[in-house]
Short mmCIF file of C-alpha atoms in Angstrom, two decimals:
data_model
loop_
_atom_site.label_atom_id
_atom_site.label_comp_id
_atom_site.label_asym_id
_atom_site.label_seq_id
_atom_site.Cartn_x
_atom_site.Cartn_y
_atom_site.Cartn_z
CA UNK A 1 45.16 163.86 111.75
CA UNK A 2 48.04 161.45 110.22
CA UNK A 3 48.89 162.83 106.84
CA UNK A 4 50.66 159.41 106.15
CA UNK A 5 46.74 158.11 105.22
CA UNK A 6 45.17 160.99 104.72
CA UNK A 7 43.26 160.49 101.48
CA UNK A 8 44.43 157.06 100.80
CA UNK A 9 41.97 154.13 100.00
CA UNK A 10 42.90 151.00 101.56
CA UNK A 11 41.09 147.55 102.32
CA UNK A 12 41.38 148.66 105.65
CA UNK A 13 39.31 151.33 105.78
CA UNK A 14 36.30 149.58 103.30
CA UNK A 15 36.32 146.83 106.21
CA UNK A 16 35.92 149.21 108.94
CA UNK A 17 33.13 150.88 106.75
CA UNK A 18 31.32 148.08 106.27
CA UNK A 19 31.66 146.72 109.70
CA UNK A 20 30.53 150.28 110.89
CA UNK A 21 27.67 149.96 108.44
CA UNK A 22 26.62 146.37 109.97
CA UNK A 23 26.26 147.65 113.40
CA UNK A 24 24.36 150.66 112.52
CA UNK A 25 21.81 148.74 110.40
CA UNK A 26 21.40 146.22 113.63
CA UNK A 27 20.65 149.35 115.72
CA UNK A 28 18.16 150.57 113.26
CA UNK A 29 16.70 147.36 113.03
CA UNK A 30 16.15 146.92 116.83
CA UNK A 31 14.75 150.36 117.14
CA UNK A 32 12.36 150.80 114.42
CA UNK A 33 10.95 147.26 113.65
CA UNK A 34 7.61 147.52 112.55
CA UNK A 35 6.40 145.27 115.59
CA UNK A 36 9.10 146.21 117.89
CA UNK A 37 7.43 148.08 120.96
CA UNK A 38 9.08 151.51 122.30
CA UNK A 39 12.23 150.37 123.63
CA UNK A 40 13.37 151.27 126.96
CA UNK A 41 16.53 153.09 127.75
CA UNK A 42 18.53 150.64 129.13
CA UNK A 43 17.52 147.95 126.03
CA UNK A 44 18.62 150.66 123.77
CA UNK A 45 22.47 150.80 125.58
CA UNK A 46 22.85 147.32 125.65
CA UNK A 47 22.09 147.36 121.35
CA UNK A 48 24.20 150.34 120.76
CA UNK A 49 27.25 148.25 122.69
CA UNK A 50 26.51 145.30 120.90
CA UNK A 51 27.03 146.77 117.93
CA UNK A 52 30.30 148.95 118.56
CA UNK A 53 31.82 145.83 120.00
CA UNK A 54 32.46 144.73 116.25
CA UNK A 55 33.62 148.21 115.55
CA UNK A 56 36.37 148.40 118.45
CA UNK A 57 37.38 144.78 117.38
CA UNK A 58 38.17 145.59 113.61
CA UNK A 59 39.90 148.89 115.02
CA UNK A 60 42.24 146.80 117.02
CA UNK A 61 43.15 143.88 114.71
CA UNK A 62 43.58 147.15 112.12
CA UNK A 63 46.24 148.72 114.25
CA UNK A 64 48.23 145.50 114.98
CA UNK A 65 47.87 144.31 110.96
CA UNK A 66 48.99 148.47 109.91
CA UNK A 67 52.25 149.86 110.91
CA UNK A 68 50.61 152.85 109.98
CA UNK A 69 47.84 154.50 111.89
CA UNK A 70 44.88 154.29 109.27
CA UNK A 71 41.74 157.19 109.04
CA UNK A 72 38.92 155.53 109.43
CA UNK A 73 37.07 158.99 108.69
CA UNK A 74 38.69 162.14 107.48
CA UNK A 75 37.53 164.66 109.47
CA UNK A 76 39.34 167.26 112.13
CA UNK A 77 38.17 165.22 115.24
CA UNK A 78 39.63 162.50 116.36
CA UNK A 79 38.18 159.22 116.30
CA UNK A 80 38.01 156.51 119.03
CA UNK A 81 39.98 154.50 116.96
CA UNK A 82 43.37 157.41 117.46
CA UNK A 83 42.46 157.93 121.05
CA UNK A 84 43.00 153.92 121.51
CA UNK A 85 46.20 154.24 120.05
CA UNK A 86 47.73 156.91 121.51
CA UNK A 87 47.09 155.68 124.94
CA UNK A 88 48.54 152.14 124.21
CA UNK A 89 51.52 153.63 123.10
CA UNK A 90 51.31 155.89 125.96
CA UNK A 91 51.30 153.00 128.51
CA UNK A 92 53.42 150.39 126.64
CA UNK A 93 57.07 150.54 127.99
CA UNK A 94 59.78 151.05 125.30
CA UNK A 95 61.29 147.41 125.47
CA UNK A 96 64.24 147.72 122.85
CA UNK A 97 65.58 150.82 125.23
CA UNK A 98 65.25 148.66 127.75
CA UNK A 99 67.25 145.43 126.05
CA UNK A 100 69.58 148.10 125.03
CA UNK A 101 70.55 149.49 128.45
CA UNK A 102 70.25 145.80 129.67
CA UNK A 103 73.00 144.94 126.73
CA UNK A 104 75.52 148.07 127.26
CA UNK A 105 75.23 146.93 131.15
CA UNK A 106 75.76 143.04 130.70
CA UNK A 107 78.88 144.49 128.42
CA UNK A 108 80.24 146.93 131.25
CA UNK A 109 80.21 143.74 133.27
CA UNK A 110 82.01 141.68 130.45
CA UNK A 111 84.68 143.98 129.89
CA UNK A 112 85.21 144.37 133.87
CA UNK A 113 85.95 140.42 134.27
CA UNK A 114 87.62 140.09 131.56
CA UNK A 115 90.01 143.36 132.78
CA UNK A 116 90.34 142.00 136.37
CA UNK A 117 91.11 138.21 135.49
CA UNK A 118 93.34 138.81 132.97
CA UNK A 119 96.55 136.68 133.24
CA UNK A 120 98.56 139.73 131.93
CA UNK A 121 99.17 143.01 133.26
CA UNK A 122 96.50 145.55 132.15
CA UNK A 123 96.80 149.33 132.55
CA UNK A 124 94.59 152.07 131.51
CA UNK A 125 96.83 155.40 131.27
CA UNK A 126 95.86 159.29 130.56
CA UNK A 127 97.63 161.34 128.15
CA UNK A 128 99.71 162.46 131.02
CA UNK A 129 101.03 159.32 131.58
CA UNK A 130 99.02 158.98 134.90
CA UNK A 131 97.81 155.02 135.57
CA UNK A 132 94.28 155.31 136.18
CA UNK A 133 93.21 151.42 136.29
CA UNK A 134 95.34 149.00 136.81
CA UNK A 135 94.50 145.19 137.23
CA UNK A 136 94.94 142.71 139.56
CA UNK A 137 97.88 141.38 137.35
CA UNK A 138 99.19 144.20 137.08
CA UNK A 139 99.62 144.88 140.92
CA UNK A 140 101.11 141.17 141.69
CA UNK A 141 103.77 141.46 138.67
CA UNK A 142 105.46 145.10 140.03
CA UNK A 143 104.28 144.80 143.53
CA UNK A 144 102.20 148.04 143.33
CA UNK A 145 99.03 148.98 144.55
CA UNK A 146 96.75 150.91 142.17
CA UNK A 147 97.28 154.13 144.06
CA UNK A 148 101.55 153.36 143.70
CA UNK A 149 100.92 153.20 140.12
CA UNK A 150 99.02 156.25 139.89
CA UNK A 151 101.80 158.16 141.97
CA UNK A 152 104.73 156.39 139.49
CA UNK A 153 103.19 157.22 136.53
CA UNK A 154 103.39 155.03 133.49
CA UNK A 155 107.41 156.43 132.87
CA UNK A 156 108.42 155.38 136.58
CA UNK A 157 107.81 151.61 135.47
CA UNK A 158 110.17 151.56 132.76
CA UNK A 159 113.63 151.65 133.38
CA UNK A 160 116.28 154.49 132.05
CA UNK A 161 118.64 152.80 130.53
CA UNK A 162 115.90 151.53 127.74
CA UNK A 163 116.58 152.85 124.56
CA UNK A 164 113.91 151.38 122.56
CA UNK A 165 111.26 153.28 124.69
CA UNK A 166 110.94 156.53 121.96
CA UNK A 167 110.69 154.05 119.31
CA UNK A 168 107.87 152.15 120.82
CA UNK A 169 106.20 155.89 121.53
CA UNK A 170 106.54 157.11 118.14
CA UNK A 171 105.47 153.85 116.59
CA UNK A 172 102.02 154.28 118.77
CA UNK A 173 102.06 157.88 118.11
CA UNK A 174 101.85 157.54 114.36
CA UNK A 175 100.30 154.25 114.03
CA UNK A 176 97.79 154.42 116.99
CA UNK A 177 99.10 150.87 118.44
CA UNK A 178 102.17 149.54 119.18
CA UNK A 179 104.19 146.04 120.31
CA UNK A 180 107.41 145.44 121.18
CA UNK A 181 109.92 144.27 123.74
CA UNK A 182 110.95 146.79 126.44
CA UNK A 183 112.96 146.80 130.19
CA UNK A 184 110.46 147.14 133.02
CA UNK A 185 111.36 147.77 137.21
CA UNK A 186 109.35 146.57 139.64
CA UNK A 187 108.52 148.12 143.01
CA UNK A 188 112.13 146.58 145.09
CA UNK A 189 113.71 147.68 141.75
CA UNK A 190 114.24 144.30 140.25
CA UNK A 191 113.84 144.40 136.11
CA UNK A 192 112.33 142.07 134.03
CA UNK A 193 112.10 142.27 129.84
CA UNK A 194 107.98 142.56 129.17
CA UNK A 195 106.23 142.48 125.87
CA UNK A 196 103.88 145.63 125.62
CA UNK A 197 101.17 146.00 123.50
CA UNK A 198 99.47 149.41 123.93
CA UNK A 199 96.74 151.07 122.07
CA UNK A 200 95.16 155.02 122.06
CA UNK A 201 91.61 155.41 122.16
CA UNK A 202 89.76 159.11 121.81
CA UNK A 203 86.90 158.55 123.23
CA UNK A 204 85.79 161.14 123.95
CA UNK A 205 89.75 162.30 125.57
CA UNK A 206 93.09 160.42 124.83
CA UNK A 207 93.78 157.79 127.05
CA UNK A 208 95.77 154.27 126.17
CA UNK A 209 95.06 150.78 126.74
CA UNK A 210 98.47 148.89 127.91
CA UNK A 211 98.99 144.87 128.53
CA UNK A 212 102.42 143.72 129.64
CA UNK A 213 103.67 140.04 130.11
CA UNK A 214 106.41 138.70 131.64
CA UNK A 215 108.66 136.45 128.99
CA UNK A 216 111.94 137.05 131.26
CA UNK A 217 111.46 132.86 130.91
CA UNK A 218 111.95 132.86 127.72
CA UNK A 219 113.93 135.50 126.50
CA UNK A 220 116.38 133.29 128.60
CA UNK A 221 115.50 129.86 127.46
CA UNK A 222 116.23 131.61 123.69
CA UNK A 223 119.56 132.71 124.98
CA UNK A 224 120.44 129.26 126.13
CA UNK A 225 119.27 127.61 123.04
CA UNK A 226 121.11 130.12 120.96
CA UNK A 227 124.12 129.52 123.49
CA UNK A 228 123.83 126.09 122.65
CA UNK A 229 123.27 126.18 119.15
CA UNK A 230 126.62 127.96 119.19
CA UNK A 231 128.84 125.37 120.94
CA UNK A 232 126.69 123.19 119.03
CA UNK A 233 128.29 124.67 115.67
CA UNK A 234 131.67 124.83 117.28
CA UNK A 235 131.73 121.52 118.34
CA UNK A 236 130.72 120.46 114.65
CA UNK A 237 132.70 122.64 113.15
CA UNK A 238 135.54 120.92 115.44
CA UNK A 239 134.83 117.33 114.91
CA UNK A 240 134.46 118.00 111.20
CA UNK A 241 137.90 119.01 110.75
CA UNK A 242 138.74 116.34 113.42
CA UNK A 243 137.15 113.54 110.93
CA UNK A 244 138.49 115.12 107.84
CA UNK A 245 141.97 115.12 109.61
CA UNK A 246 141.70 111.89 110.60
CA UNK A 247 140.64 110.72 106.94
CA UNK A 248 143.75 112.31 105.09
CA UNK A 249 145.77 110.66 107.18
CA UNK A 250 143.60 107.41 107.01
CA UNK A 251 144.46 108.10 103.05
CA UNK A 252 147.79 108.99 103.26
CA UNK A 253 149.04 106.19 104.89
CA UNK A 254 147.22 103.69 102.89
CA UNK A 255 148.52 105.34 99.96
CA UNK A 256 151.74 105.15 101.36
CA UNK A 257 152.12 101.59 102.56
CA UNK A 258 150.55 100.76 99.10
CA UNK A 259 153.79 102.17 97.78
CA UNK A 260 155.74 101.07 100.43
CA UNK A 261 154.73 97.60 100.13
CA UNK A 262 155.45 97.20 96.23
CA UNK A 263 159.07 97.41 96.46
CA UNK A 264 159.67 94.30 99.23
CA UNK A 265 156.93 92.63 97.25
CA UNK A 266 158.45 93.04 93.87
CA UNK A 267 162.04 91.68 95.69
CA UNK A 268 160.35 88.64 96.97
CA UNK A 269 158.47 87.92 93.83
CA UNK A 270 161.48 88.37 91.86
CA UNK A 271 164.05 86.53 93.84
CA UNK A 272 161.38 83.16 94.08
CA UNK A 273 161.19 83.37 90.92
CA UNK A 274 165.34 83.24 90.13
CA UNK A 275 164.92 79.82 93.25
CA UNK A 276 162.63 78.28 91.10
CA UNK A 277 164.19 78.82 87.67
CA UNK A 278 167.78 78.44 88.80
CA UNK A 279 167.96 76.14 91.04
CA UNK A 280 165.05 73.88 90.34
CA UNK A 281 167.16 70.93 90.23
CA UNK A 282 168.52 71.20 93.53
CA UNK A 283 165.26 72.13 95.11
CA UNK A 284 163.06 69.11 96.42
CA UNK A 285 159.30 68.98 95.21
CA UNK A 286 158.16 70.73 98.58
CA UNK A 287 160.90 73.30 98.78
CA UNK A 288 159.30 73.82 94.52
CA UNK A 289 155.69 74.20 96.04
CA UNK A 290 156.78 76.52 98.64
CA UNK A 291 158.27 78.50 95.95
CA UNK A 292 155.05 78.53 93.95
CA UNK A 293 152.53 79.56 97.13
CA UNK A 294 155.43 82.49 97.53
CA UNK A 295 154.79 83.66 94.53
CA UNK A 296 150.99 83.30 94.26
CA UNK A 297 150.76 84.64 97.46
CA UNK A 298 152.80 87.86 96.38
CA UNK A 299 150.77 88.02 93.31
CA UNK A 300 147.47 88.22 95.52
CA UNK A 301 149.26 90.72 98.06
CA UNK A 302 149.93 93.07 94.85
CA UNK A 303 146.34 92.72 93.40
CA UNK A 304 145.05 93.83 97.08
CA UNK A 305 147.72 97.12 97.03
CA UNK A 306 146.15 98.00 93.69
CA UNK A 307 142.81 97.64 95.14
CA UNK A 308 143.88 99.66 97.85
CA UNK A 309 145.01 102.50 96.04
CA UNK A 310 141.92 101.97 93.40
CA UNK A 311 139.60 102.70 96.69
CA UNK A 312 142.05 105.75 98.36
CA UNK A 313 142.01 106.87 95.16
CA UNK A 314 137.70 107.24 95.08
CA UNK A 315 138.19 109.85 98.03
CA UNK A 316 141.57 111.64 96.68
CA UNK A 317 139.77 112.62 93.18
CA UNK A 318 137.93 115.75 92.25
CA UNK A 319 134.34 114.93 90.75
CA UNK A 320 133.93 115.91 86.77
CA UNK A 321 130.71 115.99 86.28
CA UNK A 322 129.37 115.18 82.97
CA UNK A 323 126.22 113.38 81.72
CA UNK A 324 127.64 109.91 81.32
CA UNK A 325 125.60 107.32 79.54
CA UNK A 326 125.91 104.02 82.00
CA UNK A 327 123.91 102.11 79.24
CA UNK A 328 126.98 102.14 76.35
CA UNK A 329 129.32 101.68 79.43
CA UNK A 330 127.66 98.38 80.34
CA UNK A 331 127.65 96.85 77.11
CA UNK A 332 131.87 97.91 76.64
CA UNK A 333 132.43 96.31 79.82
CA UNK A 334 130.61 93.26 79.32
CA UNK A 335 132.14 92.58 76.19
CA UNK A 336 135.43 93.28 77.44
CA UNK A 337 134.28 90.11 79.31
CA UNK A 338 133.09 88.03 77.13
CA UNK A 339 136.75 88.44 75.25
CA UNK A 340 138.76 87.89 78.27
CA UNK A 341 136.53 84.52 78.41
CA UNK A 342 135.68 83.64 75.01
CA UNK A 343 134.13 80.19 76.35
CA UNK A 344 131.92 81.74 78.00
CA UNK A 345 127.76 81.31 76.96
CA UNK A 346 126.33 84.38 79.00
CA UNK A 347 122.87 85.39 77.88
CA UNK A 348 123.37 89.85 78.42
CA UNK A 349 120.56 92.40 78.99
CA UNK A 350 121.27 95.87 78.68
CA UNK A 351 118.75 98.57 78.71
CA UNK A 352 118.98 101.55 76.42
CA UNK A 353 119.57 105.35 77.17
CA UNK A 354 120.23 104.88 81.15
CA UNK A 355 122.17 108.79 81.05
CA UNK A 356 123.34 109.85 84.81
CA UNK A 357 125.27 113.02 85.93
CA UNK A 358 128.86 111.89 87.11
CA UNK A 359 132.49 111.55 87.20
CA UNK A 360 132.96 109.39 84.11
CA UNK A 361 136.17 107.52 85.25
CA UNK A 362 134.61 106.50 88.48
CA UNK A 363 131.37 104.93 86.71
CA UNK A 364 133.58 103.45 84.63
CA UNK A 365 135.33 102.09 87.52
CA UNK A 366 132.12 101.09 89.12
CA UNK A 367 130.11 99.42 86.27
CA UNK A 368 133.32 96.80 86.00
CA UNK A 369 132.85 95.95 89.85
CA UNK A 370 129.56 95.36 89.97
CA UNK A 371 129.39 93.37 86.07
CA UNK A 372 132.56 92.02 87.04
CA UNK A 373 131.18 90.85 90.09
CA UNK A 374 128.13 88.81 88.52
CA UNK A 375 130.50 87.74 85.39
CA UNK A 376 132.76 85.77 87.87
CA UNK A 377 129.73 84.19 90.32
CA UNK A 378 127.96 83.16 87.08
CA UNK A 379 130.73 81.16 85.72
CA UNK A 380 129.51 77.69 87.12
CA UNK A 381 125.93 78.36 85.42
CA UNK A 382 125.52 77.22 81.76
CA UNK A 383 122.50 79.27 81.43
CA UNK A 384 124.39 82.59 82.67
CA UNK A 385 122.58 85.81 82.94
CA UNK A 386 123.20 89.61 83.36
CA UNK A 387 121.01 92.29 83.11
CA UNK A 388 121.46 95.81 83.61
CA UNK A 389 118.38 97.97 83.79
CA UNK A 390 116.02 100.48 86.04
CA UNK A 391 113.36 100.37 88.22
CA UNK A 392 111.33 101.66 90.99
CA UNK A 393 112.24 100.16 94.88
CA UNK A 394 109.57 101.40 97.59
CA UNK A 395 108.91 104.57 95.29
CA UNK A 396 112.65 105.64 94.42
CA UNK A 397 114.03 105.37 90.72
CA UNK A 398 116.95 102.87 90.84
CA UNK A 399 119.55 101.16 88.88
CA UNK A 400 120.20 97.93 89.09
CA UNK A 401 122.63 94.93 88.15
CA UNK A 402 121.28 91.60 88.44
CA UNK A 403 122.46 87.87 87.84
CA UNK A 404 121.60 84.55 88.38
CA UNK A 405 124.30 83.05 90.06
CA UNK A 406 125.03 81.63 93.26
CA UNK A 407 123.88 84.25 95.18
CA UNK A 408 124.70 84.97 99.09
CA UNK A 409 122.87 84.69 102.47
CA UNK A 410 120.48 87.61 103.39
CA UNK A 411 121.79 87.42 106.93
CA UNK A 412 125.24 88.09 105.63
CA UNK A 413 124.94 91.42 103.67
CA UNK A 414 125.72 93.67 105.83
CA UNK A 415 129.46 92.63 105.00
CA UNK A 416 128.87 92.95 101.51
CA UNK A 417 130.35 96.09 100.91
CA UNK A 418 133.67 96.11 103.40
CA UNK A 419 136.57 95.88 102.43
CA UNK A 420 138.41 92.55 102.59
CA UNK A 421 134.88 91.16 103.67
CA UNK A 422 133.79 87.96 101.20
CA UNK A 423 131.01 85.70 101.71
CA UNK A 424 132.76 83.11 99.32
CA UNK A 425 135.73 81.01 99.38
CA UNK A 426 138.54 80.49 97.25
CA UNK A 427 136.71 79.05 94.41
CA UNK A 428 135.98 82.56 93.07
CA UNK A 429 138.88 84.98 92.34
CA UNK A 430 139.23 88.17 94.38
CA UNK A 431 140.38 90.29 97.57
CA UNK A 432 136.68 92.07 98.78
CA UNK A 433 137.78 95.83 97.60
CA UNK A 434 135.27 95.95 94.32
CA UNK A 435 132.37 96.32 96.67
CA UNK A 436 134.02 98.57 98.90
CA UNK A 437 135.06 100.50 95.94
CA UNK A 438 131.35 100.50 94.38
CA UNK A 439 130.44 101.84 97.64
CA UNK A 440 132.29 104.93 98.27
CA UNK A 441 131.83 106.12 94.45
CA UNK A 442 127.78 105.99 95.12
CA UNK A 443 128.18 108.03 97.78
CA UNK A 444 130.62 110.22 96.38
CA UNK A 445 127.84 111.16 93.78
CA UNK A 446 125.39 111.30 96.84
CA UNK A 447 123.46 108.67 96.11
CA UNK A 448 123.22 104.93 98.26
CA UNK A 449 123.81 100.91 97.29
CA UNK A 450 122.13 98.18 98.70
CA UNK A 451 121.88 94.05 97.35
CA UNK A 452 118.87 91.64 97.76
CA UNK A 453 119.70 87.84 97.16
CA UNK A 454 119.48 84.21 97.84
CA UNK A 455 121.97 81.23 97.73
CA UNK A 456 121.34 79.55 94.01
CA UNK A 457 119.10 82.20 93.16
CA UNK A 458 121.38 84.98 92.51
CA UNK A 459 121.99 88.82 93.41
CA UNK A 460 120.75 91.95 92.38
CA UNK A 461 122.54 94.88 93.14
CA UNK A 462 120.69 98.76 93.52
CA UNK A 463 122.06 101.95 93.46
CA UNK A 464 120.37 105.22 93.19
CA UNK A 465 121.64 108.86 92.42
CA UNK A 466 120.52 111.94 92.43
CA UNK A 467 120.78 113.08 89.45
CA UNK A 468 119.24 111.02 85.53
CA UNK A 469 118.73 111.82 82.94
#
């Protein structure tokens, strides 16, 4: 019996019943009609299996459609229907064992290629320390055969002297894997630095699972990089204090021909001056005009030594840093200006709260080049124009000064800002420091100048920082 159904009522069982109930009526039918004749014996078989066939049918689609074996009666004999079943499942072969041995095998096999073609040395070691397996790798990177590696032992392929070997041990010990950088020895007793990655397994005794690759390549290729990162630094560090040498003296001796220079200028100056005063009688009109380019040309050779020490100064000073508002410095310089040159009509456009970090002498220094600058090459334009503001070039907040006066050649602006470099003649006052000047006190405060212009069209002059407010 199956106790699972024992009892239980299902639409399986009124199916079979009535199925059951079919046949047996057809039998009855065939064999008692009232104008049936006496049927014969082999008639009567071939009735009685026509109507079982049903029966056996429902039995069978029952047992495929019921993961449980149904009753069909409850009684202590068992039916046809149980005998069917037990002998299918008798006879059927057990296909998941089957897949499942098939799987485990296909897996052996995996785990074999992928042991034997491994690129890196593989070892399998006992808790002895006897090498038990040991790949193809393995054999071509210490020039052992497996049966040399079982005789070594796992200790015989590291060398003595390493010191991070109990390390390594206790780290696998107590974390059941470990990784790190140790000395091996090959067979002719050659040694190369491996990375080892080992792991214990207890299944069902301890044994480890070891991989070691070469990187002898490039534990030196770091050594030479670090080598040369070191002369690298030295060779910085060397040319830095080379440059900075090299600029203090640049600085010194500007500063002192600057001074040097004042005192023969100052005599030649003063003694044209006592020529052309004292003796202008005596003097002839050329030997007069001589006199007076002498003089200018001192004048001009003084202007350029202030210059001079304006721009060594830029590099001499220490920065003081302090917000410095460039908008109320723009509008003091521009009227300071305007009153130097009260006949001057000069339209002025000064935008409000422009507040940078910086030294405030050197802004101060570099807001009257750069307005002085588009003052002087507006002065031959009635409808004059300055205008101080800030913008965005290619993404990057910048300040800018820009006029409308005669402007300068795109092709020419790389000379813009060096020093006794003009693109204009003597029609406009100056020596070419301003720029230069401008220059180095941007870049003092880390920041970067550039101009964009056209001839009649004006100039605009950018500058950004790193610091606003």
């Amino acid at each position: 019996m199956y106790p699972e159904t024992k009892g239980k009522k299902t639409w399986q069982h009124y199916l079979v019943a009535t199925i059951a109930l079919g046949g047996a009526l057809a039998v009855h039918a065939t064999m008692t009609g009232p104008d049936t004749p006496a049927a014969s014996l082999p008639s009567v078989v071939l009735v009685t299996l026509h109507a079982a066939l049903p029966l056996c049918i429902a039995s069978i689609l029952l047992s495929a459609s019921s993961s449980l074996p149904p009753a069909l009666l409850d009684t202590g004999d068992k039916s046809a229907w149980h005998w069917t079943r037990d002998f299918i499942k008798r006879h059927r072969p057990s296909q998941p064992t089957v897949k499942r041995e098939k799987s485990a095998t296909q897996k052996d096999e995996n785990y074999m290629l992928l042991f034997e073609n491994s690129l890196d040395a593989v070892f399998v070691s006992d808790a002895d320390g006897t090498i038990s397996a040991a790949n193809k790798a393995a054999c071509q990177l210490f020039g052992m055969t497996p049966e040399e590696f079982r005789r070594v032992g796992r200790a015989g392929l590291i060398t003595s002297e390493e010191l991070r070997l109990s390390s390594y041990v206790e780290e696998r010990a107590s974390a059941g894997t470990a990784r790190g950088e140790l000395e091996f020895v090959r067979k002719d007793g050659t040694t190369f630095i491996g990375e080892a990655t080992s792991v214990l397994v207890d299944n069902p005794a301890l044994f480890s699972f070891t991989i070691v690759r070469d990187i002898s390549d490039r534990k030196r290729a770091e050594e030479a990089v670090a080598a040369l990162a070191a002369t690298l630094e030295t060779r910085v560090t060397e040319r830095t204090a080379e440059l900075e040498a090299v600029v203090r003296e640049q600085e010194a001796f500007s500063y002192s021909v600057s001074h040097d220079l004042r005192a023969p200028l100052r005599h030649i100056n003063c003694y044209s001056s006592i020529l052309a005063e004292d003796f202008a009688e005596e003097l002839s009109t050329q030997a007069r005009e001589y006199l007076s380019r002498i003089c200018s040309s001192t004048n001009k050779m003084g202007k350029m030594i202030d210059h001079l020490l304006e721009l060594s100064r830029v590099n001499r000073v220490d920065l003081a840093l302090e917000p410095v508002d460039l908008s109320t410095m723009a509008e003091q310089v521009l009227q300071e200006l305007k009153e130097t040159d009260g006949k001057r009509r000069c339209e002025v456009v000064v935008a409000e709260s422009i507040t940078v970090l910086g030294d405030r002498i050197l802004f101060m220094q570099l807001m009257g080049n750069l307005l002085g600058n588009a003052w002087k090459y507006t002065s031959s334009r009635e409808d004059a124009r300055i205008e101080f503001g800030m913008t965005q070039v290619d993404g990057e907040d910048a300040f800018f000064v820009r006029d409308n006066g005669v402007g300068f050649d795109m092709a020419y602006s790389s000379k813009l800002f060096g020093a006794f470099e003009r693109l204009h003649g003597a029609e406009f006052p100056g020596v070419g420091i301003g720029l230069a000047t401008a220059q180095r006190i941007v870049r003092r405060h880390g920041g970067r100048i550039w101009a964009e212009g056209a001839v009649g069209e004006g100039a605009t002059f950018y500058f950004s920082l790193p610091v606003y407010f």
